[in-house]
Structure formats: C-alpha cells, structure tokens
Coordinates of C-alpha atoms in Angstrom, one line a residue:
M1 CA -2.9 6.8 44.7
S2 CA -1.7 8.8 41.8
E3 CA -1.9 12.3 40.6
K4 CA -5.5 13.3 38.3
I5 CA -4.3 13.9 35.1
S6 CA -6.6 15.5 31.5
G7 CA -7.7 12.9 29.6
S8 CA -6.0 14.6 26.7
E9 CA -2.9 14.1 28.8
I10 CA -3.2 10.5 28.8
L11 CA -3.8 10.0 25.2
M12 CA 0.0 11.7 25.5
K13 CA 1.0 9.8 28.2
S14 CA -0.6 6.4 26.3
L15 CA 1.1 6.9 22.8
L16 CA 4.6 7.5 24.3
A17 CA 3.6 3.4 26.3
E18 CA 3.5 2.5 22.5
N19 CA 6.4 3.5 21.5
V20 CA 4.6 5.9 19.2
D21 CA 7.2 8.8 17.9
T22 CA 5.1 11.0 14.9
I23 CA 1.8 12.4 14.3
F24 CA -0.3 13.5 11.6
G25 CA -3.4 15.1 11.5
Y26 CA -5.6 18.2 11.5
P27 CA -6.7 20.4 14.4
G28 CA -10.2 21.2 14.4
G29 CA -12.7 22.8 17.9
S30 CA -14.2 18.9 19.3
I31 CA -9.9 18.1 19.3
I32 CA -8.5 21.4 20.5
P33 CA -8.1 19.7 23.7
V34 CA -5.6 16.9 22.5
F35 CA -3.7 19.3 20.8
D36 CA -3.5 21.9 23.7
A37 CA -1.7 18.9 25.4
L38 CA 0.6 17.7 22.9
Y39 CA 2.1 21.3 23.1
D40 CA 3.4 19.8 26.3
Y41 CA 5.1 17.0 23.7
Q42 CA 6.7 18.2 20.7
D43 CA 10.0 17.4 22.1
R44 CA 8.5 13.9 22.3
F45 CA 6.4 13.2 19.6
K46 CA 7.3 13.9 15.3
Y47 CA 3.9 16.3 14.6
I48 CA 3.2 16.8 10.6
L49 CA 0.6 19.2 9.9
T50 CA -1.4 17.9 6.9
R51 CA -3.5 20.2 5.0
H52 CA -6.7 17.8 4.7
E53 CA -8.0 15.0 7.0
Q54 CA -7.5 12.9 4.1
G55 CA -4.2 13.9 3.3
A56 CA -3.0 12.7 6.9
T57 CA -4.3 9.2 6.8
H58 CA -3.1 8.5 3.6
A59 CA 0.5 10.5 5.5
A60 CA 0.1 8.0 8.2
Q61 CA -0.7 4.8 5.8
G62 CA 2.8 5.8 4.2
Y63 CA 4.7 5.7 7.8
A64 CA 2.9 2.1 8.7
R65 CA 3.8 0.3 5.5
A66 CA 8.0 2.0 5.8
V67 CA 8.5 1.6 8.9
G68 CA 6.2 -1.3 9.4
K69 CA 4.0 -0.1 12.7
P70 CA 1.0 1.4 13.0
G71 CA 0.7 4.8 11.3
I72 CA -1.0 8.0 14.0
C73 CA -3.7 10.6 12.6
I74 CA -5.5 12.9 15.3
V75 CA -8.4 14.8 13.4
T76 CA -12.0 16.6 14.5
S77 CA -15.4 15.9 15.0
G78 CA -18.0 16.6 12.0
P79 CA -16.3 16.8 8.7
G80 CA -12.6 16.4 10.0
A81 CA -13.5 13.1 10.8
T82 CA -15.5 12.0 7.7
N83 CA -12.1 13.6 5.2
A84 CA -10.7 10.4 7.0
I85 CA -12.4 8.1 5.5
T86 CA -10.8 8.0 1.9
G87 CA -8.3 6.6 4.1
I88 CA -9.4 4.7 6.8
G89 CA -10.6 2.5 4.3
D90 CA -7.8 2.2 1.6
A91 CA -6.7 1.1 4.9
M92 CA -9.2 -1.7 5.3
M93 CA -8.4 -3.1 2.1
D94 CA -5.0 -2.9 1.9
S95 CA -3.9 -4.4 5.7
T96 CA -2.4 -1.5 7.0
P97 CA -2.3 -0.3 10.7
L98 CA -3.9 2.7 10.8
I99 CA -5.2 4.4 14.3
V100 CA -7.5 7.7 14.1
I101 CA -8.0 9.6 16.7
A102 CA -11.2 11.5 15.9
G103 CA -12.4 14.1 18.1
Q104 CA -16.4 13.9 19.1
V105 CA -19.0 16.5 21.1
Q106 CA -19.3 16.0 24.6
T107 CA -21.4 12.9 25.7
R108 CA -24.2 15.1 27.5
M109 CA -24.7 16.2 23.3
L110 CA -24.8 13.2 21.6
G111 CA -27.5 12.7 20.0
T112 CA -28.8 16.4 19.4
D113 CA -27.4 16.9 15.8
A114 CA -25.4 19.5 17.6
F115 CA -22.1 21.2 15.6
Q116 CA -20.1 19.6 13.7
E117 CA -21.6 15.9 15.6
I118 CA -21.2 12.8 12.9
D119 CA -21.6 8.4 14.2
L120 CA -18.1 8.1 13.4
V121 CA -18.7 4.7 14.9
G122 CA -21.7 3.7 13.5
I123 CA -19.8 4.9 9.2
T124 CA -16.7 3.5 10.3
Q125 CA -17.7 -0.3 11.8
P126 CA -18.2 -2.0 8.2
I127 CA -14.1 -0.6 7.1
T128 CA -12.4 -1.0 10.6
K129 CA -11.1 -3.4 12.5
W130 CA -12.6 -2.0 15.7
S131 CA -14.0 1.6 15.8
Y132 CA -15.4 2.2 19.5
Q133 CA -16.0 6.1 21.3
I134 CA -14.7 6.8 24.3
R135 CA -16.9 8.9 27.1
R136 CA -14.7 8.7 29.9
A137 CA -11.4 9.6 31.1
E138 CA -10.7 6.6 32.5
D139 CA -11.2 4.5 29.4
I140 CA -8.8 6.2 27.3
A141 CA -5.4 4.3 28.3
W142 CA -7.6 0.8 28.2
A143 CA -9.2 2.1 24.0
V144 CA -4.8 3.2 24.1
A145 CA -3.9 -0.4 24.5
R146 CA -6.9 -2.4 22.7
A147 CA -6.5 -0.2 19.8
F148 CA -2.6 -0.8 19.0
Y149 CA -3.1 -4.3 20.1
I150 CA -6.1 -5.1 17.6
A151 CA -4.4 -2.5 14.2
N152 CA -1.1 -4.1 14.7
S153 CA -1.8 -8.2 15.2
G154 CA -2.7 -11.7 13.4
R155 CA -3.9 -9.0 9.9
P156 CA -3.2 -5.1 10.1
G157 CA -6.1 -3.3 9.6
P158 CA -7.2 0.7 10.9
V159 CA -9.1 1.6 13.8
V160 CA -10.9 4.3 15.0
L161 CA -11.3 6.2 17.9
D162 CA -14.0 8.5 18.5
F163 CA -12.8 10.9 21.1
A164 CA -15.3 12.6 23.5
K165 CA -14.4 16.3 24.2
N166 CA -16.2 16.1 27.9
A167 CA -13.2 12.5 28.2
Q168 CA -10.2 14.8 26.8
I169 CA -10.9 17.2 29.2
E170 CA -11.8 15.3 31.9
K171 CA -9.0 13.8 35.1
A172 CA -8.3 10.1 35.8
E173 CA -5.6 8.8 36.7
F174 CA -2.6 7.7 34.5
E175 CA -2.1 3.9 34.5
Y176 CA -1.2 2.0 31.5
K177 CA -1.2 -1.9 30.8
K178 CA -0.2 -3.4 26.8
C179 CA -3.1 -5.3 25.8
I180 CA -2.0 -9.1 24.7
F181 CA -5.6 -10.2 24.7
T182 CA -9.4 -9.5 24.1
R183 CA -11.8 -11.8 24.2
G184 CA -12.9 -13.5 20.8
Y185 CA -10.7 -12.3 18.8
I186 CA -7.2 -15.1 17.7
P187 CA -4.6 -13.0 15.4
Y188 CA -2.9 -15.7 15.4
P189 CA -4.5 -19.5 14.7
V190 CA -2.6 -21.7 15.9
I191 CA -1.4 -23.6 13.6
N192 CA -2.4 -27.3 12.2
E193 CA 0.2 -29.0 11.6
K194 CA -2.0 -32.0 10.2
Q195 CA -2.4 -28.8 6.9
I196 CA 1.4 -28.2 6.8
E197 CA 1.5 -32.3 6.1
T198 CA -0.8 -32.2 3.3
A199 CA 0.3 -29.3 1.9
A200 CA 4.4 -30.2 1.5
D201 CA 3.1 -33.6 0.2
I202 CA 0.5 -31.8 -2.3
I203 CA 3.7 -30.1 -3.4
N204 CA 6.8 -33.0 -3.1
E205 CA 4.9 -34.6 -6.0
A206 CA 4.5 -31.2 -8.2
K207 CA 6.1 -31.2 -11.9
K208 CA 5.3 -27.7 -12.7
P209 CA 4.4 -25.2 -9.1
L210 CA 3.8 -21.6 -9.1
A211 CA 4.3 -18.6 -6.1
L212 CA 2.3 -16.5 -5.7
V213 CA 3.7 -13.8 -3.3
G214 CA 1.3 -11.7 -1.3
Q215 CA 1.6 -8.5 0.4
G216 CA 0.7 -10.9 3.7
V217 CA 4.6 -11.9 2.9
I218 CA 5.7 -8.3 3.5
L219 CA 3.1 -7.9 7.1
S220 CA 4.6 -10.8 8.6
N221 CA 8.5 -10.1 8.2
A222 CA 8.8 -13.2 6.7
E223 CA 10.7 -12.4 3.2
K224 CA 13.4 -15.0 4.9
E225 CA 11.8 -17.4 5.1
L226 CA 10.1 -17.3 1.7
M227 CA 12.8 -17.5 -0.4
D228 CA 14.4 -20.1 1.9
F229 CA 11.3 -22.4 1.1
L230 CA 11.7 -21.1 -2.9
E231 CA 14.6 -22.0 -3.8
K232 CA 14.8 -25.5 -1.6
A233 CA 11.3 -26.5 -3.4
D234 CA 12.9 -25.0 -6.4
I235 CA 9.7 -22.9 -7.2
P236 CA 9.1 -19.5 -9.3
A237 CA 6.6 -16.6 -8.0
A238 CA 5.1 -14.0 -8.6
S239 CA 4.3 -10.6 -6.7
T240 CA 1.0 -9.0 -6.7
L241 CA 0.8 -5.1 -6.7
L242 CA 0.9 -5.4 -3.2
G243 CA 3.3 -8.2 -2.9
L244 CA 6.1 -6.6 -4.6
S245 CA 9.1 -5.9 -3.0
A246 CA 8.6 -9.2 -1.0
M247 CA 11.5 -10.8 -2.8
P248 CA 14.4 -8.7 -4.4
S249 CA 14.4 -7.9 -8.1
D250 CA 17.1 -10.0 -9.8
F251 CA 16.0 -12.9 -7.5
P252 CA 16.8 -15.7 -9.7
L253 CA 13.1 -17.0 -9.2
N254 CA 11.1 -13.8 -9.4
K255 CA 9.2 -14.3 -12.5
G256 CA 7.4 -11.0 -12.1
F257 CA 3.8 -9.5 -11.5
L258 CA 1.2 -10.9 -11.6
G259 CA -2.5 -9.7 -13.1
M260 CA -4.2 -6.9 -15.1
H261 CA -1.1 -5.6 -16.4
G262 CA 1.5 -7.9 -15.1
N263 CA 3.9 -10.6 -16.9
I264 CA 3.4 -12.5 -19.4
G265 CA 4.8 -15.4 -18.3
P266 CA 3.3 -15.9 -14.8
N267 CA -0.1 -15.4 -15.9
M268 CA 0.4 -17.7 -19.0
K269 CA 1.4 -20.4 -16.3
T270 CA -1.0 -19.5 -14.0
N271 CA -3.5 -21.2 -16.0
E272 CA -0.6 -24.8 -17.4
C273 CA 1.1 -24.8 -13.6
D274 CA -0.1 -28.4 -11.7
V275 CA 0.2 -27.1 -8.0
L276 CA -0.7 -23.3 -7.4
I277 CA 0.4 -22.6 -3.8
A278 CA -0.7 -18.9 -2.9
I279 CA 0.8 -16.8 0.1
G280 CA -0.7 -14.0 1.7
M281 CA -2.7 -12.5 -0.3
R282 CA -6.7 -13.1 -0.9
F283 CA -7.0 -14.1 -5.3
D284 CA -8.0 -10.5 -5.8
D285 CA -10.4 -9.8 -9.1
R286 CA -7.5 -8.4 -10.6
V287 CA -4.9 -11.5 -10.6
T288 CA -7.4 -13.6 -11.3
G289 CA -9.7 -12.5 -14.5
N290 CA -12.4 -14.6 -14.3
L291 CA -12.7 -17.3 -11.6
A292 CA -14.4 -19.8 -13.7
T293 CA -11.2 -20.4 -16.2
Y294 CA -9.1 -19.7 -13.1
A295 CA -5.9 -22.1 -12.1
K296 CA -8.5 -24.6 -13.5
Q297 CA -5.9 -27.6 -13.5
A298 CA -4.4 -26.5 -10.7
K299 CA -4.5 -28.5 -7.4
V300 CA -4.0 -24.9 -5.5
V301 CA -2.8 -24.8 -1.4
H302 CA -3.5 -21.2 -0.2
L303 CA -1.6 -20.2 3.4
D304 CA -3.0 -16.8 4.4
I305 CA -3.0 -15.8 8.3
D306 CA -7.1 -14.5 7.9
P307 CA -9.8 -17.9 8.0
S308 CA -12.2 -15.7 5.8
E309 CA -9.9 -15.5 3.1
L310 CA -9.4 -19.3 2.2
D311 CA -11.6 -20.8 0.0
K312 CA -13.1 -18.1 -0.3
N313 CA -12.5 -16.3 -4.2
V314 CA -10.8 -19.6 -4.9
K315 CA -11.8 -23.5 -3.5
A316 CA -8.1 -24.3 -1.6
T317 CA -7.2 -28.3 -1.8
A318 CA -4.9 -27.6 1.1
K319 CA -5.1 -25.0 3.1
V320 CA -2.8 -23.7 5.9
L321 CA -4.1 -21.3 8.1
G322 CA -1.8 -19.2 10.3
D323 CA 0.9 -16.4 10.3
A324 CA 4.0 -16.6 7.3
K325 CA 6.0 -16.9 8.3
Q326 CA 5.2 -19.8 11.0
T327 CA 3.6 -21.8 8.2
L328 CA 6.2 -21.1 5.8
K329 CA 9.2 -22.1 8.1
L330 CA 7.7 -25.5 8.7
L331 CA 6.3 -25.7 5.1
T332 CA 10.1 -25.4 4.0
A333 CA 10.8 -28.3 6.8
A334 CA 8.4 -30.6 5.1
T335 CA 9.4 -30.0 1.8
K336 CA 11.6 -32.0 -0.6
K337 CA 14.9 -30.6 -1.9
A338 CA 13.0 -30.5 -6.0
S339 CA 14.9 -29.8 -9.0
H340 CA 12.0 -28.1 -11.9
K341 CA 14.7 -26.2 -14.4
E342 CA 13.1 -26.9 -17.6
W343 CA 9.0 -26.0 -16.2
I344 CA 11.3 -22.5 -14.8
D345 CA 12.9 -22.0 -18.6
S346 CA 9.2 -22.0 -20.1
F347 CA 9.2 -19.1 -18.6
K348 CA 11.8 -18.1 -21.1
E349 CA 10.0 -17.7 -24.1
H350 CA 6.8 -15.7 -23.0
E351 CA 9.9 -12.3 -21.2
Q352 CA 11.2 -12.8 -24.7
T353 CA 7.8 -12.3 -26.3
E354 CA 7.0 -9.3 -23.7
Y355 CA 10.6 -7.8 -24.3
K356 CA 10.1 -7.7 -28.0
K357 CA 6.6 -6.7 -27.8
V358 CA 6.1 -4.8 -24.8
I359 CA 9.3 -3.5 -23.0
Q360 CA 11.3 -2.6 -25.1
K361 CA 9.3 -0.2 -27.1
E362 CA 7.8 1.3 -23.4
V363 CA 11.3 1.8 -22.2
F364 CA 13.6 1.8 -24.4
P365 CA 12.5 4.0 -28.1
E366 CA 13.9 5.2 -30.0
N367 CA 11.6 8.3 -30.9
G368 CA 8.6 10.1 -30.6
P369 CA 7.3 11.1 -27.3
I370 CA 8.8 10.2 -23.6
K371 CA 7.3 7.3 -22.6
M372 CA 6.2 6.5 -19.3
G373 CA 8.1 3.4 -18.9
E374 CA 10.8 4.6 -19.7
V375 CA 11.5 7.3 -17.0
V376 CA 10.7 5.0 -14.7
N377 CA 13.2 2.8 -15.8
L378 CA 15.3 5.6 -16.0
I379 CA 14.9 7.2 -12.2
S380 CA 14.9 3.3 -11.0
E381 CA 18.4 3.1 -12.4
A382 CA 20.2 6.0 -11.1
T383 CA 19.1 5.5 -7.3
H384 CA 20.4 1.5 -7.7
N385 CA 17.8 0.2 -7.2
Q386 CA 16.9 0.8 -3.6
A387 CA 14.7 4.0 -3.6
I388 CA 11.4 3.3 -2.3
L389 CA 7.9 3.4 -5.4
V390 CA 5.1 5.3 -3.8
T391 CA 2.7 5.5 -6.8
D392 CA -1.0 7.2 -7.0
V393 CA -3.6 5.7 -9.0
G394 CA -4.0 4.9 -13.0
Q395 CA -1.1 4.4 -15.7
N396 CA 1.4 5.6 -13.9
Q397 CA 0.9 3.6 -11.0
I398 CA 1.3 0.6 -13.4
M399 CA 4.5 1.3 -15.4
A400 CA 6.1 1.7 -11.8
A401 CA 4.9 -1.3 -10.5
R402 CA 5.9 -3.0 -13.7
Y403 CA 9.8 -1.2 -15.0
F404 CA 10.9 0.2 -11.2
K405 CA 13.5 -2.8 -9.4
Y406 CA 14.2 -3.3 -6.0
T407 CA 16.4 -4.5 -3.2
Q408 CA 15.4 -4.4 -0.4
T409 CA 11.4 -5.2 1.6
R410 CA 8.8 -2.6 1.7
S411 CA 10.1 -0.7 -1.9
V412 CA 6.4 -0.2 -3.0
I413 CA 3.4 1.9 -1.2
T414 CA 0.6 2.3 -3.2
S415 CA -3.0 2.0 -3.0
G416 CA -4.3 -1.5 -4.0
G417 CA -7.6 -2.9 -3.1
L418 CA -9.6 0.2 -2.9
G419 CA -7.2 2.1 -5.6
T420 CA -7.7 5.8 -4.7
M421 CA -6.5 8.2 -6.4
G422 CA -4.8 11.5 -4.4
F423 CA -2.9 8.4 -2.4
G424 CA 0.1 9.2 -3.8
I425 CA 2.0 12.7 -2.3
P426 CA 0.4 12.0 1.5
A427 CA 1.8 8.5 1.6
A428 CA 5.2 9.5 -0.2
I429 CA 5.2 12.1 2.8
G430 CA 4.8 9.5 5.5
A431 CA 7.4 7.2 4.0
K432 CA 10.2 9.9 3.8
V433 CA 8.9 10.9 7.3
G434 CA 9.5 7.1 8.4
V435 CA 12.4 6.4 7.0
P436 CA 14.1 9.2 6.8
N437 CA 17.5 7.6 5.3
R438 CA 16.3 6.2 1.9
T439 CA 15.1 8.2 -1.0
V440 CA 11.5 8.4 -1.9
C441 CA 10.5 8.5 -5.8
L442 CA 7.2 9.2 -6.1
F443 CA 5.0 8.7 -9.4
V444 CA 1.9 10.6 -10.6
G445 CA -0.3 11.6 -13.3
D446 CA -1.9 15.1 -13.7
G447 CA -5.6 13.5 -12.3
G448 CA -3.8 11.7 -8.9
F449 CA -1.7 14.6 -8.8
Q450 CA -4.0 17.6 -8.7
M451 CA -6.8 15.4 -5.9
T452 CA -4.4 16.4 -3.4
M453 CA -2.2 18.8 -4.4
Q454 CA -2.4 20.7 -1.2
E455 CA -0.2 18.8 0.1
L456 CA 2.6 20.2 -0.6
G457 CA 2.1 22.8 1.7
T458 CA 3.4 20.1 3.8
I459 CA 6.1 18.8 2.6
M460 CA 7.0 22.6 2.7
Q461 CA 7.3 23.5 6.0
D462 CA 8.2 20.0 7.0
C463 CA 11.1 20.2 4.1
I464 CA 9.9 16.4 3.1
G465 CA 12.8 15.6 0.8
V466 CA 10.5 13.8 -1.4
K467 CA 11.4 13.1 -5.8
I468 CA 7.7 14.0 -7.2
I469 CA 8.0 12.6 -10.4
L470 CA 4.6 14.0 -12.4
L471 CA 4.1 11.8 -15.7
N472 CA 1.7 14.5 -17.7
N473 CA -0.2 13.4 -20.4
N474 CA -3.0 15.6 -20.1
F475 CA -5.3 12.9 -20.0
L476 CA -7.2 10.5 -16.6
G477 CA -5.2 8.2 -18.5
M478 CA -6.5 4.8 -17.4
V479 CA -10.1 5.8 -17.6
R480 CA -9.0 6.8 -21.3
Q481 CA -7.1 3.7 -22.5
W482 CA -10.6 1.8 -21.1
Q483 CA -13.0 4.3 -23.4
E484 CA -10.0 3.5 -26.2
L485 CA -10.3 -0.4 -26.1
F486 CA -13.8 -0.8 -24.8
F487 CA -15.7 2.3 -26.0
N488 CA -14.6 3.1 -29.2
K489 CA -12.6 6.4 -28.7
R490 CA -15.4 8.1 -26.4
Y491 CA -13.5 10.0 -24.3
S492 CA -16.2 11.2 -22.3
S493 CA -14.8 13.9 -19.5
T494 CA -10.8 12.5 -19.6
I495 CA -9.3 15.0 -22.0
M496 CA -7.7 17.0 -18.8
K497 CA -6.5 21.4 -19.6
N498 CA -3.7 21.3 -16.4
P499 CA -1.8 24.9 -15.0
D500 CA 1.2 25.8 -14.6
F501 CA 2.8 22.7 -12.1
V502 CA 5.6 24.3 -12.1
A503 CA 4.3 27.4 -11.0
I504 CA 2.5 25.5 -8.8
A505 CA 5.8 23.9 -6.9
K506 CA 7.8 27.3 -7.2
A507 CA 5.0 28.9 -5.5
Y508 CA 5.6 25.9 -2.5
G509 CA 9.3 26.5 -2.5
I510 CA 9.6 24.1 -4.4
S511 CA 12.4 22.8 -6.8
T512 CA 11.4 22.3 -10.0
Q513 CA 11.5 21.7 -14.3
C514 CA 10.0 20.4 -16.5
V515 CA 10.8 18.1 -19.7
D516 CA 9.8 17.6 -23.0
K517 CA 13.2 15.8 -24.5
R518 CA 14.0 12.7 -24.1
E519 CA 17.9 14.1 -24.3
D520 CA 17.1 16.4 -21.3
L521 CA 15.9 13.2 -19.3
D522 CA 19.1 11.5 -17.6
A523 CA 20.2 15.3 -16.5
A524 CA 16.9 16.7 -15.0
I525 CA 16.5 13.2 -12.9
A526 CA 20.6 14.0 -11.8
D527 CA 19.4 17.2 -10.6
M528 CA 16.6 16.0 -8.7
L529 CA 18.3 12.9 -7.1
K530 CA 21.9 15.6 -6.2
D531 CA 20.1 16.3 -2.7
D532 CA 17.9 14.9 0.0
K533 CA 15.5 18.5 -0.9
P534 CA 11.9 18.0 -2.2
Y535 CA 11.5 17.8 -5.6
L536 CA 9.1 18.6 -8.2
L537 CA 9.8 16.8 -11.9
V538 CA 7.6 17.5 -14.4
V539 CA 7.3 15.1 -17.4
N540 CA 5.5 15.5 -20.8
T541 CA 4.9 12.7 -21.5
E542 CA 2.7 10.4 -24.6
S543 CA -0.9 11.4 -24.5
E544 CA -2.1 8.1 -25.2
G545 CA 0.1 6.0 -25.0
M546 CA -1.6 1.7 -23.4
V547 CA -0.3 0.3 -20.5
Y548 CA 0.1 -3.6 -21.8
P549 CA 0.0 -6.5 -21.3
M550 CA -3.4 -6.5 -20.6
T551 CA -5.9 -9.2 -19.8
P552 CA -9.4 -7.6 -20.0
A553 CA -11.5 -7.2 -16.9
G554 CA -13.8 -10.0 -16.2
D555 CA -11.6 -12.4 -18.4
T556 CA -9.1 -15.7 -18.6
V557 CA -6.0 -14.7 -17.2
T558 CA -4.7 -16.5 -20.3
N559 CA -6.6 -14.1 -22.4
I560 CA -3.8 -11.3 -22.8
L561 CA -3.6 -8.3 -25.2
I562 CA 0.6 -7.0 -25.6
G563 CA -0.6 -3.7 -28.6

C-alpha cells in the first residue's frame, strides 16, 4: 500500500502527470491548501499571479491558444469563482481548452449559504464541456484525468473542477491513470467514407468553388492538409476571424478575411460560388449575415468535428463529420486535380476596388490624423510578419485582423464568439508565457485597456515581454461607429475621458511613450521592438475613424458599405 498524501498534493502530482508546466491564478480562503501544496512545487510549475480572476482565465486562454494545450487556472470560491465566469464562457464560445480549478467550502457546509459558497457547478454547466464537484480526496486524480481528456479532445473547450476544501486537506493514496475514454462522449467520430465520396463528387464538378476556413483547422493541426487540398483542387479560400493564420498571408489561394468587416472579394464571391466548402467553422452570424440570402445558389460541403454544427445555421448538401486533419486528407485523395484560374482571377477586381477605396486611405494616408490601420501595418512589417497578434475587442480588433500579416499558424489570439472587452492584456500575457521566443503584439483600445489594466502588475512582477499598442481615440470606437451609421450620431456613453496612460505604465515600471505625429511612428516602433522587455506604445489615432468594409448586422453579405 502506497503512502497517503493530501488531496492538494494529489492535485499537484496529477497536473504533473498531464505535463502541465504553467499555472495562472489567484489565491483565497477556500483554496489555500492547494496554494500551500504549490509552494513545494515551485521548481516544477511556472506560476503566474494575476491581479484578478478574470485575468487568470484569459491568460490561461492566451496560453492555450498559443501553445495548443489546455490552459490551467486556479481560483478560490465565491467571488473568485464567479470572476472566472467570463473567461469560461469565452473559452466555450471559442473552443479553447481551459481547466479552471476553483475552491469550494467544505462538503458538510454545502447548501448552508456558508461564507463564499456559490453553486459553481450549477452556474457553469451551460458554458462548459464538463463541470464537476470534487468532494473526496480519492476522487481527485480521476477527476483531473477526465478533465484533461474532455477539455482537449474532439472540439476543445472549458472544464470546471469545483474543489471542496475538505477534499484538499484529506489524505488518500495517489494513483494516476490517464483518461482515454468516458461513456457517452465521442470526441472523434468514425469517418464515413460515403460522406467523403459525396463531398468529393460535388467538389470535382465545381466551376466556382470557395473554401471557408475556420479555427477547426488550427485546433486539429490540419494546416498542411488544408493547403494540400486547396492546391490540388485549385480552390480560393478565406478565413473566419479565428481561422486567420491557418494559412500564411501570402499563400497564393488565400483571399483574406470573411464576414462583417472582411474583405470584399470573398464576401461577394460567397453569393456567386457554385460550391461552398466550410472547414472547421460554424457559420457564425458575423460571417453569414442574413441567412435567408446567404449562398443560396451554392451547394454546401461542411466539414466539422461537432455534429451539432452540421445543418445548425446553414443546411449542407454534403456533411463530413470528423477531425479535419483526417477528413481533409481523405477528401484530398478523392478530389481531382483541377484548375480554376478564371474564377480565381475574378477576385482581382474586388481586391483593386478595396485597395483603392479602403486600404489605401487607411494604411497609407498622406495626411491627417494617424490611422489605426497604418499603425497595424507598420508594426506587422517591423516584426517581419512573424509575431503573434493578440487583440482586445472593438475597432482595434478588426483593424488588426485586417492588416496584420502571418507567416505561421497560431498567430492570432482574440475573443471571437463572446467579444470580450478586457480580453487583450491578460491573453497577451498568457501567449508570451507560453511561447516566450515569439514577439507578442497586443492591439487594444482605450476602453478595453482600462477593463483589465490591473494586469500591468502581472507584467511588472514577472517581466513578461508583451508589446502593448494602445490605439487611443477617446471613444468606445466600435459602438460609436454604429451610433454614427445607425443612430444619427447620438453618441450616448461612448465618449471617454482618459487618464495619462504613459504615467500609468511608468507607475508599473513599464517602458512607454506616446505618439501623436505620423513622422514619429517608425522610431517609436523600433524602440518598442529593440528588446524583449514589456512596452506600452500609446498612439493617439483618428477620433472618429471607421472600420470599412462593413456589412450591416443581419444584412446580405454582398450589401457592403465601403465609406
């Protein structure tokens, strides 16, 4: 019989068994035994103390998205657990593997409204893949193994372990068995060869095919398989927001960004193509606009690992259920080599229109205030298009998505489905901790920055070399844009009086400067990138700039505003 150890130490040993190297978190009364155990494992884990539990979850998300394995977050009960809810919900919407371990009152006190008791399992069940309360020390290793299996298999997502304090203290024998199966959960469906054949037949007959690339390609590590497929069948492709960087920006068949603020070409061609091939994407409303007028002329081939996404928003002519790495490989083998030169060349007219009417004005302005797009472009070029892009939410997010360029995968970390302002700073921390050898550039607005700017303390404490570019327009810019276009310029609660951001950065010991003039941008960017230390570059941009192109919400994808 092996020696019995505390539940908290069982947790530590279980995390090591799953090759965890980094933990984000914030301590509190109901989780103190776990942090006490962590004290003896400081040489085994890199622990990052954030300044808020929401920051801990977003940092764990940034780590997960950059590294490709679950992010780990440990918080206390009550408000500590509820502060983590936004990150959990964000991870669920964006299929991010996240494991949140939260303290809970002792089992004997459950249901008594004890100090900092909250029904975390009840709260989080709708926004997790699995939420489980650990009440006994002997259940810890089993629960952790199952949590990792569920969070990181199939379509990834968040798992919550609600950890009763008595289970943290009690002793039990430690035996760890990795989970490879749980009843009723089928993360990797058996691929139906008939589905592959049907899809291939449709693609082989296509004259004007168009591929829509989602984050599922990245999550399944299917980037090579994607490009092999596109090249063999000669199919132009465009990416969703989270699918950006599945293909290098200069990949010849990459036609850009889909959706509300995406490139004109792929949006227009969505309603011209004869076959629409959706790969690891869920037909989000920001991509489709009005479903009643979306791609009605096209046969739809939909590849996804999650059966609930098939026929959910857009009815598919051919459904291919399975992991994209396998299904793309099989589909490529069944697809004939083709040439669609005339169809691909037809994108050029839209590209030229967009360059002349939107890009040239936004990225290469001759005078006037500094534009967000030109800042993004200059920084992307200065990093040789090799940096990880992290964004907050709003105009900064879309400008960055449109004008940052990528040479490798896992280079875009942003809040997609939930659209969480405040995501940026902590997510950038997690990305830099996870991949320290890559430059991490965060683009954030003045609104989102102030939602989680306490995490500058985390950057300071651990000297995390994040490059923060604050695009300051003294507005909640995206809401203001909607107010200008659709609410007669009634700027209700969107004008912001901001603090001295440079002084705030200096208070945290972070190098910083503020740029007002275009001629100072290049030198400021070079100064920011000269070493791997944290930096805040504040750029005062056009106060009432607009993100174009734009398809109004719920409108037809081809009804595009360009200024």
